[in-house]
CSV table of C-alpha atoms in Angstrom, one decimal:
chain,number,residue,atom,x,y,z
A,1,MET,CA,-16.7,1.2,21.6
A,2,ARG,CA,-13.3,1.9,23.6
A,3,ILE,CA,-10.8,3.1,21.2
A,4,ALA,CA,-7.1,3.5,22.0
A,5,ILE,CA,-5.6,5.9,20.0
A,6,ALA,CA,-1.9,5.9,19.6
A,7,GLY,CA,-0.5,9.5,18.3
A,8,GLY,CA,-3.6,10.3,20.6
A,9,HIS,CA,-2.1,14.5,20.3
A,10,GLY,CA,-2.4,14.3,16.6
A,11,GLN,CA,-4.3,16.3,14.0
A,12,ILE,CA,-6.0,13.1,12.7
A,13,ALA,CA,-6.3,11.8,16.6
A,14,ARG,CA,-7.7,14.7,18.0
A,15,LEU,CA,-10.4,14.5,15.5
A,16,LEU,CA,-10.9,11.0,16.0
A,17,SER,CA,-11.5,11.6,19.5
A,18,ARG,CA,-14.0,13.9,19.3
A,19,GLU,CA,-15.5,12.4,16.2
A,20,LEU,CA,-15.5,8.8,18.7
A,21,THR,CA,-16.8,10.8,21.5
A,22,ALA,CA,-19.8,12.4,19.5
A,23,ARG,CA,-21.0,9.0,18.6
A,24,GLY,CA,-20.9,8.4,22.7
A,25,ASP,CA,-17.7,5.7,22.0
A,26,VAL,CA,-15.0,6.3,24.3
A,27,PRO,CA,-11.3,7.3,23.1
A,28,VAL,CA,-8.8,6.6,25.1
A,29,ALA,CA,-5.8,8.9,23.7
A,30,LEU,CA,-2.1,7.4,24.0
A,31,VAL,CA,0.0,10.6,24.5
A,32,ARG,CA,4.1,11.2,24.7
A,33,GLN,CA,3.5,14.1,27.0
A,34,LEU,CA,2.1,15.2,30.0
A,35,ALA,CA,1.6,18.7,28.7
A,36,HIS,CA,-0.5,17.1,25.9
A,37,VAL,CA,-3.0,15.5,28.4
A,38,ASP,CA,-5.3,18.8,28.8
A,39,ASP,CA,-5.8,18.7,25.1
A,40,VAL,CA,-6.9,15.2,24.2
A,41,THR,CA,-9.4,15.5,27.4
A,42,ALA,CA,-11.0,18.8,26.1
A,43,ASP,CA,-11.6,16.7,23.3
A,44,GLY,CA,-13.0,14.3,24.9
A,45,ALA,CA,-10.3,11.2,25.6
A,46,GLU,CA,-9.5,9.5,28.1
A,47,ALA,CA,-5.5,10.4,28.5
A,48,VAL,CA,-2.4,7.7,29.2
A,49,VAL,CA,0.9,8.9,29.0
A,50,LEU,CA,2.9,6.7,26.9
A,51,ASP,CA,5.9,6.8,24.9
A,52,LEU,CA,5.9,4.3,22.6
A,53,GLU,CA,10.4,4.9,21.3
A,54,ARG,CA,10.3,3.8,25.2
A,55,ALA,CA,7.7,1.4,26.0
A,56,ASN,CA,7.7,-2.2,25.8
A,57,ALA,CA,4.9,-5.0,24.7
A,58,LEU,CA,3.7,-5.0,28.6
A,59,ASP,CA,3.6,-0.9,28.9
A,60,VAL,CA,1.1,-1.5,26.0
A,61,ALA,CA,-0.9,-3.9,26.8
A,62,GLU,CA,-1.7,-2.7,30.2
A,63,ALA,CA,-2.5,0.9,28.5
A,64,ILE,CA,-4.8,-0.8,26.1
A,65,ALA,CA,-6.3,-3.1,28.5
A,66,GLY,CA,-10.4,-3.0,28.2
A,67,ALA,CA,-10.0,-1.6,25.1
A,68,ASP,CA,-12.7,-3.2,21.3
A,69,ALA,CA,-9.9,-1.1,19.5
A,70,VAL,CA,-7.0,0.2,19.1
A,71,VAL,CA,-6.3,2.7,16.4
A,72,PHE,CA,-2.3,3.2,15.0
A,73,ALA,CA,-3.0,7.3,14.0
A,74,ALA,CA,1.1,8.1,15.3
A,75,GLY,CA,3.7,9.8,13.4
A,76,ALA,CA,7.4,10.5,13.2
A,77,GLY,CA,6.2,14.3,11.9
A,78,PRO,CA,7.9,16.5,10.0
A,79,GLY,CA,11.4,17.7,10.0
A,80,SER,CA,12.3,14.2,11.1
A,81,GLY,CA,15.1,12.1,10.2
A,82,ALA,CA,14.8,8.5,8.5
A,83,ALA,CA,15.5,7.2,11.6
A,84,ARG,CA,12.7,8.2,13.3
A,85,LYS,CA,10.8,7.8,10.5
A,86,ASP,CA,11.7,3.6,11.1
A,87,THR,CA,11.2,4.1,15.3
A,88,VAL,CA,7.6,5.7,14.6
A,89,ASP,CA,6.0,4.2,11.4
A,90,ARG,CA,7.5,1.0,11.8
A,91,ALA,CA,8.6,0.0,15.2
A,92,ALA,CA,5.9,1.7,17.0
A,93,VAL,CA,3.6,0.3,14.5
A,94,ALA,CA,4.8,-3.6,15.5
A,95,LEU,CA,5.1,-2.6,19.5
A,96,LEU,CA,1.3,-1.3,19.4
A,97,ALA,CA,0.1,-4.8,17.5
A,98,ASP,CA,2.5,-6.6,20.4
A,99,GLY,CA,0.2,-5.1,23.0
A,100,ALA,CA,-2.8,-5.8,21.5
A,101,GLU,CA,-2.0,-9.3,20.7
A,102,GLN,CA,-1.2,-9.4,25.0
A,103,ALA,CA,-4.0,-7.5,25.5
A,104,GLY,CA,-6.4,-9.7,24.0
A,105,VAL,CA,-7.7,-7.1,21.3
A,106,ARG,CA,-8.2,-8.3,18.4
A,107,ARG,CA,-9.2,-4.7,16.3
A,108,TYR,CA,-6.3,-2.9,14.4
A,109,VAL,CA,-7.0,0.1,12.7
A,110,LEU,CA,-3.4,1.2,10.9
A,111,VAL,CA,-3.2,5.0,9.1
A,112,SER,CA,-0.8,4.3,6.4
A,113,SER,CA,-0.3,6.2,3.5
A,114,MET,CA,-0.6,6.6,-0.2
A,115,GLY,CA,2.5,5.2,-1.8
A,116,ALA,CA,2.9,2.5,0.3
A,117,GLY,CA,2.2,-0.1,-1.4
A,118,ALA,CA,5.9,-0.5,-3.9
A,119,PRO,CA,9.4,0.6,-2.6
A,120,PRO,CA,10.2,4.2,-3.4
A,121,PRO,CA,10.5,5.2,-7.3
A,122,ALA,CA,14.1,6.5,-7.5
A,123,GLY,CA,14.5,10.1,-7.2
A,124,THR,CA,12.7,9.8,-4.7
A,125,ASP,CA,13.6,12.4,-1.4
A,126,GLU,CA,15.9,10.3,1.0
A,127,VAL,CA,13.2,11.1,4.4
A,128,PHE,CA,10.4,10.5,2.3
A,129,ALA,CA,11.4,7.4,0.8
A,130,ALA,CA,12.5,6.3,4.8
A,131,TYR,CA,8.9,7.1,5.2
A,132,LEU,CA,7.5,4.8,3.6
A,133,VAL,CA,10.0,2.4,3.1
A,134,ALA,CA,8.5,2.3,7.5
A,135,LYS,CA,5.3,2.0,6.3
A,136,ARG,CA,5.2,-1.0,4.1
A,137,ALA,CA,7.3,-2.7,6.4
A,138,ALA,CA,4.5,-2.0,9.4
A,139,GLU,CA,1.5,-3.2,6.5
A,140,ILE,CA,3.4,-6.3,5.7
A,141,ASP,CA,4.2,-7.0,9.5
A,142,LEU,CA,0.2,-6.4,10.3
A,143,ARG,CA,-0.7,-8.9,8.0
A,144,MET,CA,0.7,-11.7,9.2
A,145,ARG,CA,-0.4,-11.0,12.4
A,146,ASP,CA,-3.6,-12.8,13.7
A,147,LEU,CA,-5.6,-9.9,14.3
A,148,ASP,CA,-8.6,-8.4,12.5
A,149,TRP,CA,-6.8,-5.3,10.9
A,150,THR,CA,-7.9,-2.4,8.9
A,151,ILE,CA,-5.3,-0.6,6.8
A,152,LEU,CA,-6.0,3.1,5.5
A,153,ARG,CA,-3.9,4.8,3.2
A,154,PRO,CA,-4.6,8.4,3.0
A,155,GLY,CA,-3.6,10.5,0.0
A,156,ALA,CA,-2.1,13.8,0.8
A,157,LEU,CA,-3.6,15.3,4.1
A,158,THR,CA,-5.1,19.2,4.2
A,159,ASN,CA,-6.5,21.1,7.2
A,160,GLU,CA,-9.7,22.3,4.9
A,161,ARG,CA,-12.5,21.6,6.4
A,162,PRO,CA,-14.3,18.2,6.2
A,163,THR,CA,-16.4,17.6,3.1
A,164,GLY,CA,-18.3,14.3,4.2
A,165,ALA,CA,-17.9,12.7,0.4
A,166,VAL,CA,-14.7,10.3,-0.8
A,167,LEU,CA,-13.6,8.1,-3.2
A,168,LEU,CA,-12.3,4.9,-1.2
A,169,ASP,CA,-11.1,1.9,-2.4
A,170,SER,CA,-8.5,-0.8,-2.3
A,171,SER,CA,-6.9,1.4,-5.2
A,172,VAL,CA,-7.4,5.2,-6.0
A,173,PRO,CA,-5.9,8.2,-8.1
A,174,ARG,CA,-3.6,10.4,-6.6
A,175,GLY,CA,-5.4,13.2,-4.8
A,176,SER,CA,-5.8,14.9,-1.0
A,177,VAL,CA,-8.1,14.6,1.5
A,178,THR,CA,-9.1,16.6,4.8
A,179,ARG,CA,-7.8,15.1,7.6
A,180,ALA,CA,-11.2,15.8,8.8
A,181,ASP,CA,-12.4,13.2,6.0
A,182,VAL,CA,-10.1,10.8,7.1
A,183,ALA,CA,-11.1,10.7,10.6
A,184,ALA,CA,-14.4,10.2,9.4
A,185,VAL,CA,-13.7,7.3,7.3
A,186,LEU,CA,-11.8,5.8,10.9
A,187,VAL,CA,-15.3,6.1,12.5
A,188,ALA,CA,-17.1,4.5,10.2
A,189,LEU,CA,-14.3,1.6,9.6
A,190,LEU,CA,-13.6,0.8,13.0
A,191,HIS,CA,-18.2,0.7,13.6
A,192,GLU,CA,-18.2,-1.9,10.2
A,193,THR,CA,-16.2,-5.4,11.3
A,194,ARG,CA,-16.8,-6.6,7.4
A,195,SER,CA,-13.2,-4.2,6.8
A,196,ALA,CA,-11.6,-6.2,8.9
A,197,GLY,CA,-8.9,-7.5,6.1
A,198,LEU,CA,-8.9,-4.9,4.3
A,199,THR,CA,-6.3,-2.1,2.8
A,200,LEU,CA,-7.9,0.9,1.6
A,201,GLU,CA,-6.9,4.2,-0.3
A,202,LEU,CA,-8.8,7.2,0.1
A,203,VAL,CA,-8.6,11.0,-1.2
A,204,GLY,CA,-11.1,13.4,-1.5
A,205,GLY,CA,-14.9,12.2,-3.5
A,206,VAL,CA,-18.3,12.9,-4.0
A,207,VAL,CA,-19.6,9.3,-2.1
A,208,PRO,CA,-20.6,10.4,1.3
A,209,VAL,CA,-18.8,8.7,3.8
A,210,ASP,CA,-20.2,5.9,5.9
A,211,ALA,CA,-21.8,4.9,1.6
A,212,ALA,CA,-18.2,4.7,0.7
A,213,VAL,CA,-17.6,2.6,3.5
A,214,SER,CA,-20.4,0.3,3.0
A,215,ALA,CA,-19.3,-0.3,-1.0
A,216,VAL,CA,-15.6,-1.4,0.2
A,217,THR,CA,-17.2,-4.1,2.7
A,218,GLY,CA,-20.4,-5.3,1.0
A,219,SER,CA,-22.7,-4.3,4.0
């Protein structure tokens, strides 16, 4: 499979590129800066320089032409304000979907966040609240499209070593999960067509990744 990854220089995206390459797939990393190209090519990905905050749908369609699927793994990142939570975590998700529709790429996997299923609770930090609002809006937009979408909501992300075991379901208790395990779940979801139409929450657990994906897809 040829997989285009928005936010291709991010931590999860780079782990995903390495996992896909190891399986014989072809990751295409969409990166904002030329300075990121060497890093992602070292991961085994093809690099395409594309800034989703400046691009239009045609730019995106051209960048992902020929892909079998797209993954949105971008994020405004720590230290960014509420405005960029909207332009990246909502608007760029929709722009990638617009481009996918134009390019005829039906498969779309969105990395969202636990907590995006409802409005932020009262007292939530303003910027984090903006992040959750943006993620929630992105999910709603994606569900309305005629695409084979899957939404993955990881818990708190860590840089610990991968465990290879997770808890994955439509709703799970709050917890943490390693970025490497998120990448492994993304690979499994991309290769399981029956995951289309599912919104799944993910934290660390005891079930091997492939078995966890099989359980939620009935495969």
